[in-house]
Coordinates of C-alpha atoms and ligand atoms in Angstrom, one line a residue:
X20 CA -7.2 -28.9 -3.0
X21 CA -4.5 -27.4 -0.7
X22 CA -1.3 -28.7 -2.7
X23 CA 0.4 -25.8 -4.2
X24 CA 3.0 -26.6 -6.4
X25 CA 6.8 -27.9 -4.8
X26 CA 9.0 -24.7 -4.1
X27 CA 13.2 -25.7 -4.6
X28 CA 15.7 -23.5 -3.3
X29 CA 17.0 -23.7 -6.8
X30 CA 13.6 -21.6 -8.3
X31 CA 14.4 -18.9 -5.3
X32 CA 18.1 -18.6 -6.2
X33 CA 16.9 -18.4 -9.7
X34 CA 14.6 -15.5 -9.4
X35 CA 17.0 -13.6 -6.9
X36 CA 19.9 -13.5 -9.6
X37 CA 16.9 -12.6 -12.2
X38 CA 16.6 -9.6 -10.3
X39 CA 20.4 -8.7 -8.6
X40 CA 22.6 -11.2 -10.8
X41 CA 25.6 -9.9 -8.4
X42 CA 23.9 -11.1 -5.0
X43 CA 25.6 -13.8 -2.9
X44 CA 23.1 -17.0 -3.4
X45 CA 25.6 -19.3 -0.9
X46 CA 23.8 -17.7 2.1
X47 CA 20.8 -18.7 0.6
X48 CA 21.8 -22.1 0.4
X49 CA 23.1 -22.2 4.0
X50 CA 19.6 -20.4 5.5
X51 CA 18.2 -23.4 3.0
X52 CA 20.2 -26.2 5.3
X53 CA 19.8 -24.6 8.2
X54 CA 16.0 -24.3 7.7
X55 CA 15.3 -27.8 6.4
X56 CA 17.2 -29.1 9.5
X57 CA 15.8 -27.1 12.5
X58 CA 11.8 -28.0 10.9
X59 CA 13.0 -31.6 10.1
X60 CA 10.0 -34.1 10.5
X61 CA 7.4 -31.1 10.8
X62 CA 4.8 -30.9 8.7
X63 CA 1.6 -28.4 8.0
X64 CA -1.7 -29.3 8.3
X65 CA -2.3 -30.0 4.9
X66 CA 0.4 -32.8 5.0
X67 CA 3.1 -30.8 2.8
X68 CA 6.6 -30.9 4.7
X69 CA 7.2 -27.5 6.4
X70 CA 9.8 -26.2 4.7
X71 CA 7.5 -25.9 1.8
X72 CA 5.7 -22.9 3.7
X73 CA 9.2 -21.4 4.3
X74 CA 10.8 -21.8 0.9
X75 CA 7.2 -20.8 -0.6
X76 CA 7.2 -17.4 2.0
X77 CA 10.6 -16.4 0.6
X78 CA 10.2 -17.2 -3.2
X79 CA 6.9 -14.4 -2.9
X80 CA 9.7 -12.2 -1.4
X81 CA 11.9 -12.7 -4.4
X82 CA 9.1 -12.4 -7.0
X83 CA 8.1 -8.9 -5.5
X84 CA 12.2 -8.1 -5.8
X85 CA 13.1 -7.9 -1.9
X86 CA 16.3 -7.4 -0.9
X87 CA 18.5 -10.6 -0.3
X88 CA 18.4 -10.5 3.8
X89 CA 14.5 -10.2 3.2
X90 CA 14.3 -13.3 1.2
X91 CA 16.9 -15.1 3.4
X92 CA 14.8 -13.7 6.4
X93 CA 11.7 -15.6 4.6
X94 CA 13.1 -18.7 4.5
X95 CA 14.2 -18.6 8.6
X96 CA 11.2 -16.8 9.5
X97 CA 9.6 -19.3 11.4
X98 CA 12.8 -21.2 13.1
X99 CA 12.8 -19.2 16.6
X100 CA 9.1 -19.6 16.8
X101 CA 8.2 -23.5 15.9
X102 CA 11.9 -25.0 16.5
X103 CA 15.0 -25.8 18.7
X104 CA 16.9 -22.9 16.8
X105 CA 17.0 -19.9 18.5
X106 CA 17.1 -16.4 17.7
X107 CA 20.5 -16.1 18.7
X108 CA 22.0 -19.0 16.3
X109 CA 20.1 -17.3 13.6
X110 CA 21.9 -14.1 14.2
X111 CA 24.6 -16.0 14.9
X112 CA 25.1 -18.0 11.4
X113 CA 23.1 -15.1 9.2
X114 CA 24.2 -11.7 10.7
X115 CA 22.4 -9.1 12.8
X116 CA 20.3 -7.7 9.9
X117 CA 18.9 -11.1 8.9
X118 CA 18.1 -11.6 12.7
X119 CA 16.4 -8.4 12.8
X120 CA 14.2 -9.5 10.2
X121 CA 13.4 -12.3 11.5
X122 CA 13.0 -11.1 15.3
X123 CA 10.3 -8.8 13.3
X124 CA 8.2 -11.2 12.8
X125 CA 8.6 -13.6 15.2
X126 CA 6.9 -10.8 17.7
X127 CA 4.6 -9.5 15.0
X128 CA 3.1 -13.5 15.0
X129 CA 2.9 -13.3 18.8
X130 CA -0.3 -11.2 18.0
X131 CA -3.1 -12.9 18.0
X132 CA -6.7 -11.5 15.9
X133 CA -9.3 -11.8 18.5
X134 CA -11.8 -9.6 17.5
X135 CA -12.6 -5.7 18.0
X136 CA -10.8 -5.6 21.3
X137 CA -7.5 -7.2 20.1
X138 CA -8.1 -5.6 16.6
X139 CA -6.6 -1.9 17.7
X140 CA -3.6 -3.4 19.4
X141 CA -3.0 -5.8 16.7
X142 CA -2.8 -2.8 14.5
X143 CA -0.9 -0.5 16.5
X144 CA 1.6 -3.5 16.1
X145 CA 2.0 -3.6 12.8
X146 CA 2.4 -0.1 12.1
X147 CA 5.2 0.4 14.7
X148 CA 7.2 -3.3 13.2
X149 CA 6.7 -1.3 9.5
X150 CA 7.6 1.9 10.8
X151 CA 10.7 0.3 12.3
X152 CA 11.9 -1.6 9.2
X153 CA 9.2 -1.8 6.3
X154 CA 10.9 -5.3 5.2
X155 CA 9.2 -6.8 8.7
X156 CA 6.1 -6.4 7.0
X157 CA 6.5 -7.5 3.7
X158 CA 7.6 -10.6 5.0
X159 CA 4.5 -11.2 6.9
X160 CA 2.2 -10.0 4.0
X161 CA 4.3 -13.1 2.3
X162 CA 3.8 -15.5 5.0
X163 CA -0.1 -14.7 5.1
X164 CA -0.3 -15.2 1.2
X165 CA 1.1 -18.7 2.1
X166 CA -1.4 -19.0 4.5
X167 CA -4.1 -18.6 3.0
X168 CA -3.5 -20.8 -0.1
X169 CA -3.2 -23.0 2.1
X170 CA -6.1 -22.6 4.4
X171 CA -8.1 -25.7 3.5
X172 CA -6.5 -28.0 5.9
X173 CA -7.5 -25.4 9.3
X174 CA -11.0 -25.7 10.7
X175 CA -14.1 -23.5 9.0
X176 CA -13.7 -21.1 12.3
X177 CA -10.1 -20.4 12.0
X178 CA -10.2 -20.1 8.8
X179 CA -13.2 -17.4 8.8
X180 CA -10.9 -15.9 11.7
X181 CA -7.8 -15.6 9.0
X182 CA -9.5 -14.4 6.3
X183 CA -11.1 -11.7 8.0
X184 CA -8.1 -10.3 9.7
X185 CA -6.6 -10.3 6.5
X186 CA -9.0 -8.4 4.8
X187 CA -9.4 -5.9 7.6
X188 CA -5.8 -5.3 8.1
X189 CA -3.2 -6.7 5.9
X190 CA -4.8 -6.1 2.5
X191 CA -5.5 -2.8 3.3
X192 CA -1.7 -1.6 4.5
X193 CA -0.4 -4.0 1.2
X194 CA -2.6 -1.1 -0.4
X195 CA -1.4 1.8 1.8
X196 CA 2.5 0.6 0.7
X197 CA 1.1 -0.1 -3.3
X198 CA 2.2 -3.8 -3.1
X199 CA -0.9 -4.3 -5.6
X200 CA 0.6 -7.9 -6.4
X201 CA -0.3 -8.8 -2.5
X202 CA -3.3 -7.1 -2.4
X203 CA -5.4 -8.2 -5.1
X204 CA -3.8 -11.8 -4.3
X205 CA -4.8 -11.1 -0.6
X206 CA -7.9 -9.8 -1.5
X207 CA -9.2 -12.4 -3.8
X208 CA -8.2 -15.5 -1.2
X209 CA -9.7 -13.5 1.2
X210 CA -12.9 -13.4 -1.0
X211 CA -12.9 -17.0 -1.5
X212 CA -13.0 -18.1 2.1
X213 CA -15.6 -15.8 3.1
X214 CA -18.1 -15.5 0.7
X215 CA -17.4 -19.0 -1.2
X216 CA -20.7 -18.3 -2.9
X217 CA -20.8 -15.0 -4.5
X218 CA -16.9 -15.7 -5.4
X219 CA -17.9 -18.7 -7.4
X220 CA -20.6 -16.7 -9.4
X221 CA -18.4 -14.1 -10.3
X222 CA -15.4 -15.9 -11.3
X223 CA -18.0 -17.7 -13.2
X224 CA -19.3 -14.4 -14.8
X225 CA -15.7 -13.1 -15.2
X226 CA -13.6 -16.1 -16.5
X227 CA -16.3 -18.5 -18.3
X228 CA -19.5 -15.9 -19.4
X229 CA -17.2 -13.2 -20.5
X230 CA -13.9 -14.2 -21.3
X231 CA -14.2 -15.0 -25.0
X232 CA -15.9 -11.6 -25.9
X233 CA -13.3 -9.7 -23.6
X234 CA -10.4 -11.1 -25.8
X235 CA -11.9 -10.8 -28.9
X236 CA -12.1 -6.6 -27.9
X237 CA -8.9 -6.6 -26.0
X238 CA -7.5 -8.5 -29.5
X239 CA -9.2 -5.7 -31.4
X240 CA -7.9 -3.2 -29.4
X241 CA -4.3 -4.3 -29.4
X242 CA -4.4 -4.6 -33.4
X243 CA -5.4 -1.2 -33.9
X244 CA -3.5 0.6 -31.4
X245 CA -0.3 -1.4 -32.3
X246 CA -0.4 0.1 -36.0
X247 CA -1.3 3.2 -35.5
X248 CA 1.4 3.8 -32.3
X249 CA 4.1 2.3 -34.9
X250 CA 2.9 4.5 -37.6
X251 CA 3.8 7.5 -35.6
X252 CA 6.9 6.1 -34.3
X253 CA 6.9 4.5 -31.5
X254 CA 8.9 1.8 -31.5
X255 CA 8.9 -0.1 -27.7
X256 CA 5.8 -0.5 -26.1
X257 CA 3.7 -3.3 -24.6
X258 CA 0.2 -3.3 -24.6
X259 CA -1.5 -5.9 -22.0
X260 CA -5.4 -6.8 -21.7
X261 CA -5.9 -6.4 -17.8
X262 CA -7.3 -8.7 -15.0
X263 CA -9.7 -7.2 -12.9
X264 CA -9.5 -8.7 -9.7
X265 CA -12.7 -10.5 -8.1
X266 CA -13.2 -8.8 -4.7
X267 CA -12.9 -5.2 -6.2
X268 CA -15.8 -5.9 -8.4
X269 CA -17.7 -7.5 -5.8
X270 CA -17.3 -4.6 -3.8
X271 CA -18.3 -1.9 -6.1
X272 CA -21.3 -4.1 -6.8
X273 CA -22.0 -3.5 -3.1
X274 CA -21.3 -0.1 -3.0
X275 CA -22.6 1.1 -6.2
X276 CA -25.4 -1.0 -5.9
X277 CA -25.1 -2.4 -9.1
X278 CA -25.3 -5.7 -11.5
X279 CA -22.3 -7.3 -12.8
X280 CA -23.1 -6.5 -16.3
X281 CA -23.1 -2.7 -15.6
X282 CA -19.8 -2.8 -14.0
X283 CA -18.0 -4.8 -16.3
X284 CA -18.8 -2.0 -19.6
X285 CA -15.4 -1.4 -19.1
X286 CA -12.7 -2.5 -20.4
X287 CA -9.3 -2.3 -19.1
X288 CA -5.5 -2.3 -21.1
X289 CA -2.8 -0.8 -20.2
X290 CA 0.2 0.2 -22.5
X291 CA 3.9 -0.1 -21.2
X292 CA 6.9 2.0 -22.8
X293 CA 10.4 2.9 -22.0
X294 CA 10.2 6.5 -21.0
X295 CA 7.9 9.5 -19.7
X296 CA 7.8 11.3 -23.3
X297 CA 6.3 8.1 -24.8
X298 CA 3.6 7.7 -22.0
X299 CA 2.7 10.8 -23.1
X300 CA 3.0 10.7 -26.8
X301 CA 1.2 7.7 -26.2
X302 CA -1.8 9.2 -24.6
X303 CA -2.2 11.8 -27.3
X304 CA -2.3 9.1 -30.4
X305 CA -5.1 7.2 -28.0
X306 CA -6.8 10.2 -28.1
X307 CA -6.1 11.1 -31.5
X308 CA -7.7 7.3 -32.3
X309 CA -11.0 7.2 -29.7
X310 CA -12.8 10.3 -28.3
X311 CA -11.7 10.5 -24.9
X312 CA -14.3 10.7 -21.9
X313 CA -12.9 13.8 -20.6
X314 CA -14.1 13.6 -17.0
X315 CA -12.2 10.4 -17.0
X316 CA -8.6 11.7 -17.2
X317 CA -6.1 11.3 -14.3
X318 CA -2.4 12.2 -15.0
X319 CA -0.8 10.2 -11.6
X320 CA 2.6 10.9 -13.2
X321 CA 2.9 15.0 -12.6
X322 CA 0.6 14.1 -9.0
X323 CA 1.5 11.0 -7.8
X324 CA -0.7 9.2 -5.2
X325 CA 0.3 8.7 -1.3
X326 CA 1.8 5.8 -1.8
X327 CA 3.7 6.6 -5.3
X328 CA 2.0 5.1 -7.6
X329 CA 2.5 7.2 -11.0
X330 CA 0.3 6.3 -14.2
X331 CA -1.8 8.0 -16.9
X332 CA -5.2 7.0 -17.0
X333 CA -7.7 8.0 -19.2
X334 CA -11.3 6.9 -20.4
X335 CA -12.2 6.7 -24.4
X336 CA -14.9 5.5 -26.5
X337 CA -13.2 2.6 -27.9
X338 CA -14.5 0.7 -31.0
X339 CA -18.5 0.3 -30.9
X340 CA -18.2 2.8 -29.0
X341 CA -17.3 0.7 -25.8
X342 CA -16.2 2.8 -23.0
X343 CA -12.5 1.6 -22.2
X344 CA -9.8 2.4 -20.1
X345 CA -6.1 2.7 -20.5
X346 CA -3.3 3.1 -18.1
X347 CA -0.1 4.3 -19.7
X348 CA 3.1 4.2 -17.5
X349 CA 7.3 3.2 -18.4
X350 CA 8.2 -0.1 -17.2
X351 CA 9.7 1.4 -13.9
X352 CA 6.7 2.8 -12.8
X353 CA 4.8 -0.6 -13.6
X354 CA 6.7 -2.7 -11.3
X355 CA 6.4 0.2 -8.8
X356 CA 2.8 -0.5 -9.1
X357 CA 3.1 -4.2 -8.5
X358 CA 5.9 -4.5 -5.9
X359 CA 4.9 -0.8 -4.1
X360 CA 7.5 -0.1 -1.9
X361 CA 10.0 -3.0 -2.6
X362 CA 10.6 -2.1 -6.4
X363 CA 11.0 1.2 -5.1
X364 CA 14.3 0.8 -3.0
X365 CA 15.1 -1.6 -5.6
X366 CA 15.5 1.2 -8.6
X367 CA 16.7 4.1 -6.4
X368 CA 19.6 1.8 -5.9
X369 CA 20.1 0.2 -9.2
X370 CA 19.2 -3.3 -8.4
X371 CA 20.0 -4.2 -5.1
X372 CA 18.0 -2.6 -2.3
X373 CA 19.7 -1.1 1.0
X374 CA 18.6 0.7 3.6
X375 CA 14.5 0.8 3.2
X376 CA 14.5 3.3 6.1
X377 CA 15.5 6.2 3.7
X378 CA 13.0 5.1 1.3
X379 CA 9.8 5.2 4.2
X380 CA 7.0 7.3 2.5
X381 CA 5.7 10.2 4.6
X382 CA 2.5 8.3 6.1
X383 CA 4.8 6.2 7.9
X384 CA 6.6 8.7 9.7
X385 CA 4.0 10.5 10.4
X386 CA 2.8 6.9 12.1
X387 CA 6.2 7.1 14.3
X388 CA 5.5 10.5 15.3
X389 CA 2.0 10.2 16.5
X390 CA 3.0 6.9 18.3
X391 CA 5.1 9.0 20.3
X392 CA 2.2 11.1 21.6
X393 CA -0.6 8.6 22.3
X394 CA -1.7 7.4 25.4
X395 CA -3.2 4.1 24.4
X396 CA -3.5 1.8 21.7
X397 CA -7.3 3.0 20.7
X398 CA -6.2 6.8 20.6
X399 CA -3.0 5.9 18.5
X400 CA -5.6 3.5 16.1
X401 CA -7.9 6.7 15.9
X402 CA -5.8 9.1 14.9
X403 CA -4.3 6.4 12.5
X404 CA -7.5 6.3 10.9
X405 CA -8.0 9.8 10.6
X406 CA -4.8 10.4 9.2
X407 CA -4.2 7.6 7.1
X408 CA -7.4 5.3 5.9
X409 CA -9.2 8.3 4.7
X410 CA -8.8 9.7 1.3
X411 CA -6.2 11.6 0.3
X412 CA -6.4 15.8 -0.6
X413 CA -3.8 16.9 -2.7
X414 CA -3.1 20.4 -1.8
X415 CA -0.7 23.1 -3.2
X416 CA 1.5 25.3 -1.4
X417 CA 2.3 28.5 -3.5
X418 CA 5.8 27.4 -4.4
X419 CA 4.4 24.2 -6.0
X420 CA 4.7 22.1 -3.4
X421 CA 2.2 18.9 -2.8
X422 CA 0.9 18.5 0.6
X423 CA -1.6 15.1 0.8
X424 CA -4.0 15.7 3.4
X425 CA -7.2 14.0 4.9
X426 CA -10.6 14.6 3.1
X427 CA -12.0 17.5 4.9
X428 CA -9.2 19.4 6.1
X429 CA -9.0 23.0 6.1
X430 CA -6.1 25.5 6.0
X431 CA -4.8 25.2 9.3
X432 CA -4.5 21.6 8.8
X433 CA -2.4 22.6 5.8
X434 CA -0.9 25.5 7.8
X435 CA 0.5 22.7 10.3
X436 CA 1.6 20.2 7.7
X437 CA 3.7 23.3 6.3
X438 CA 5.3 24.1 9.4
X439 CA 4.2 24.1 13.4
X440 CA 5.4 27.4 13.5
X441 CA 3.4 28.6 10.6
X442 CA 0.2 26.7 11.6
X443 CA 0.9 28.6 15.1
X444 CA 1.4 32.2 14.1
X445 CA -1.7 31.3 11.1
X446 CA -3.9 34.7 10.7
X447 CA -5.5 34.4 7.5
X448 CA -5.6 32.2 4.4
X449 CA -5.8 32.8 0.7
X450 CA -7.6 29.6 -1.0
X451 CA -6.8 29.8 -4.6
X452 CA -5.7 33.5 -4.3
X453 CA -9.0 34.3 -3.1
X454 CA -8.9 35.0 0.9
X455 CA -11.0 32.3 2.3
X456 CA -12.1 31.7 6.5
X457 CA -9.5 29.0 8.2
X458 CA -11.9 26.1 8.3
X459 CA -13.0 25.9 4.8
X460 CA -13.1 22.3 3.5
X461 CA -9.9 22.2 1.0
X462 CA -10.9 20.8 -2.7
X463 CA -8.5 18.6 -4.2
X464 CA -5.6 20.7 -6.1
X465 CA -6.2 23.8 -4.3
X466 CA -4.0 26.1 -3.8
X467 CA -3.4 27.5 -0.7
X468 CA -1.2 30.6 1.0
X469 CA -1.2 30.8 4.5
X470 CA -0.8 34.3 6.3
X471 CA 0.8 34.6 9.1
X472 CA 1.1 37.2 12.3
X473 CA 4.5 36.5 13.5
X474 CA 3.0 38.7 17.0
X475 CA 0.3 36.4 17.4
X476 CA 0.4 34.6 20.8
X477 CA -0.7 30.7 19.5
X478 CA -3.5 29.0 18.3
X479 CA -7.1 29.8 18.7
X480 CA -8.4 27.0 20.6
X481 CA -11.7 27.1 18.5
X482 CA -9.4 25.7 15.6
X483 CA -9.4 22.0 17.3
X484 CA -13.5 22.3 16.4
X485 CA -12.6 22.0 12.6
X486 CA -9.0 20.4 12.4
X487 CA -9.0 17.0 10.5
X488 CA -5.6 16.3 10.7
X489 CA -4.1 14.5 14.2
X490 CA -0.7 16.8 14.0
X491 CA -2.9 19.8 13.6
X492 CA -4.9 18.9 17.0
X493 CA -1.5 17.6 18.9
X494 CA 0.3 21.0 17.7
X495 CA -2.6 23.2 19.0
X496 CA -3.4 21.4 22.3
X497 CA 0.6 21.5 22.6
X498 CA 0.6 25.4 22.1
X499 CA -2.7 26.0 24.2
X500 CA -0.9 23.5 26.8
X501 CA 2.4 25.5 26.9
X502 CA 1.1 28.8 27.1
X503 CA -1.2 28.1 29.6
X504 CA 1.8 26.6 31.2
X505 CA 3.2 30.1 30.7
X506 CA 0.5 31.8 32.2
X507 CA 0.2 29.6 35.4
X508 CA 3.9 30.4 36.2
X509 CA 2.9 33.9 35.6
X510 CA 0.5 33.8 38.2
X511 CA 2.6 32.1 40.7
X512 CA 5.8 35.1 40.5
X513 CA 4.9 37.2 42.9
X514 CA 4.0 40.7 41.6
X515 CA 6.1 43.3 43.2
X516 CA 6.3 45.9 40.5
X517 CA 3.4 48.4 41.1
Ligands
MN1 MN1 5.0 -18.7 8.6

């Protein structure tokens, strides 16, 4: 069954002025025209007329509250590529942003997954179109959601092909950004195609076995936490049952090693309110109503993850004494968590996003600068995994300052995500305000002071045994290079003085 259900311009322009009721829909129209005449007579290989896959591609845009050239980008985005229309009338008729856009991804789907070989390159790619303009990328992670609803009508082979590359690579950087809404649907899709079997038993367990008995708790749930959170005064909140998404579960049954049953004790809501204080006071009357698990409390809000995401989260003993779980966050920080990135530019500027490049989160330049400093494509895709698809340290600088680090890092990788100049001159450290040796393995929420020699020459070069972090290694090697630079020049002045 590959027929999704018939996209209209008129839903698109609908959901655009749901979310920026000021922004100019008549382009939208014209990229619509334009669009419909340059794939006139095409059609996909499930027999739907291509424009479907266009209109469909930028509606996903729109739901996830892109900018306007973003979802005008996602209806052109395959013109230069599969029509007469060139790059150049696109530009021409939709201005040098749109074209941008839409350049983006017409060399991003020059890339073709072939494997572990192509795999690193293909990578490196998409980092450096993201790093370049984020929107690049979330227009492809919309395209490939299209794609893979719509798989049925491609061979078994291809489609294996798809669906892995997906789930190796663009699930995982939906993640890294906190689009959740593409990853879980990425992930799920994903899930289908590859392991049809396993996906069938679970949704089976999740959505026919279990559903009525989830309800009935969630129901339970809601009733009694409604009361008593009006009770005390709070007037706006929401609070949703939530849907645990397939593939996660499959994979903590695979890495846990355990049985459906064991996994799904828990059960998930989450409560939505206006403002901070309430998430808060909100916490407190949970607790006040079911004894918390207290290893099980994470407060996301003061320490936000990586990618932004901000939440409570806390564990309790819910009625029967059923372990469940409750995110508490304000509506903001809710479709933060859903759209990642896009919702982001979209509050910072009240409704209608512009320049995403102010907006990149740290990772990503950090992608641009080590880009600059590898060779090849399997160094750059090294250090990118080192750096970025490990977990995440939160560290503390004295002043209260939050440094994210790697997962085994030590203070001199903290000393160089401070400053090069501190990591350089880097004598001693205190770890908690305890002195501590410089390749201790950091905890999560440590704080650490580095001292420093300001007379020291450089970095030892024993550091690059224990350094975790790539701008730690590039920094030393860099010193080590220059002053041995230094030294060589040294030796080449002739001596005179006696
Ligand atoms: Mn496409």
């Amino acid at each position: 069954m590959a027929s999704v259900m018939e996209m209209t311009i008129d839903r698109i322009i609908h959901k655009v002025k749901e979310n920026s009721p000021e922004a100019d829909v008549d382009l939208l129209r014209l990229a619509y025209d334009f669009a419909n005449e340059a794939h006139k007579g095409q059609k996909r290989k499930t027999g739907e007329p291509y424009i479907q896959h266009s209109l469909h591609t930028s509606f996903l845009l729109a739901q996830i509250k892109a900018d306007l050239e973003t979802v005008i980008a996602g209806i052109l985005h395959d013109v230069p590529e599969d029509t007469e229309r060139t790059l150049e009338d696109v530009e021409k008729e939709f201005g040098k942003e749109v074209g941008f856009l839409v350049e983006g991804i017409t060399k991003l789907s020059k890339i073709k997954y072939r494997g572990v070989d192509r795999y690193n390159e293909s990578l490196r790619k998409m980092f450096l179109a993201m790093a370049q303009d984020l929107r690049v990328i979330l227009i492809k992670f919309a395209d490939r959601l299209h794609n893979l609803r719509t798989l049925e009508g491609l061979p078994d082979k291809k489609r294996a092909r798809i669906a892995r590359e997906t789930l190796e690579i663009y699930a995982p950087i939906a993640g890294l950004l906190g689009i959740w809404r593409f990853k879980w649907q990425l992930e799920d899709l994903c899930f289908k195609h590859l392991y049809p079997e396993e996906f069938k038993k679970l949704e089976y367990k999740y959505e026919v076995e279990q559903r009525v008995e989830r309800n009935q708790y969630i129901q339970k749930i809601k009733k009694e936490l409604g009361k008593k959170l009006k009770d005390e005064g709070v007037e706006e909140f929401e609070i949703l049952g939530r849907f645990k998404h397939l593939y996660s579960i499959y994979k903590k049954m695979q890495i846990k090693n355990r049985r459906f049953d064991e996994i799904f004790d828990v059960f998930a809501l989450r409560v939505v309110v206006p403002n901070i204080s309430d998430c808060y006071r909100v916490l407190g009357i949970i607790h006040e109503l079911w004894r918390p698990k207290s290893s099980r409390f994470k407060d996301y809000i003061a320490v936000p993850k990586p990618n932004g995401y901000r939440s409570l989260h806390t564990t309790v003993f819910g009625p029967g004494g059923k372990a469940t779980e409750f995110q508490i966050r304000t509506t903001e920080m809710n479709d933060e968590a859903f759209y990642g990135i896009a919702a982001h530019w979209y509050y910072k500027k009240g409704g209608s996003a512009k320049s995403p490049k102010e907006n990149q989160p740290k990772w990503v330049k950090e992608i641009l600068n080590t880009q600059k400093d590898a060779l090849d494509s399997n160094e750059f895709i090294q250090k990118i995994k080192i750096d970025i698809f490990q977990k995440r340290k939160f560290i503390f600088s004295p002043k209260g300052d939050v440094f994210d680090l790697p997962e085994g890092s030590t203070p001199i990788d903290f000393a160089y995500a401070v400053h090069t100049e501190i990591g350089n001159h880097a004598t001693g450290a205190l770890v908690n305000n305890t002195m501590s040796s410089l390749d201790r393995e950091l905890k999560n929420g440590d704080m650490v002071e580095i001292i420093i020699d300001k007379k020291r020459k450089g970095p030892n070069k024993a550091w690059l045994k224990f350094v975790k972090t790539g701008r730690a290694k590039d920094k030393i090697n860099q010193a080590l290079k220059n002053s041995s630079h230094f030294e060589n020049i040294k030796k080449l002045i002739p001596y005179t003085k006696k």
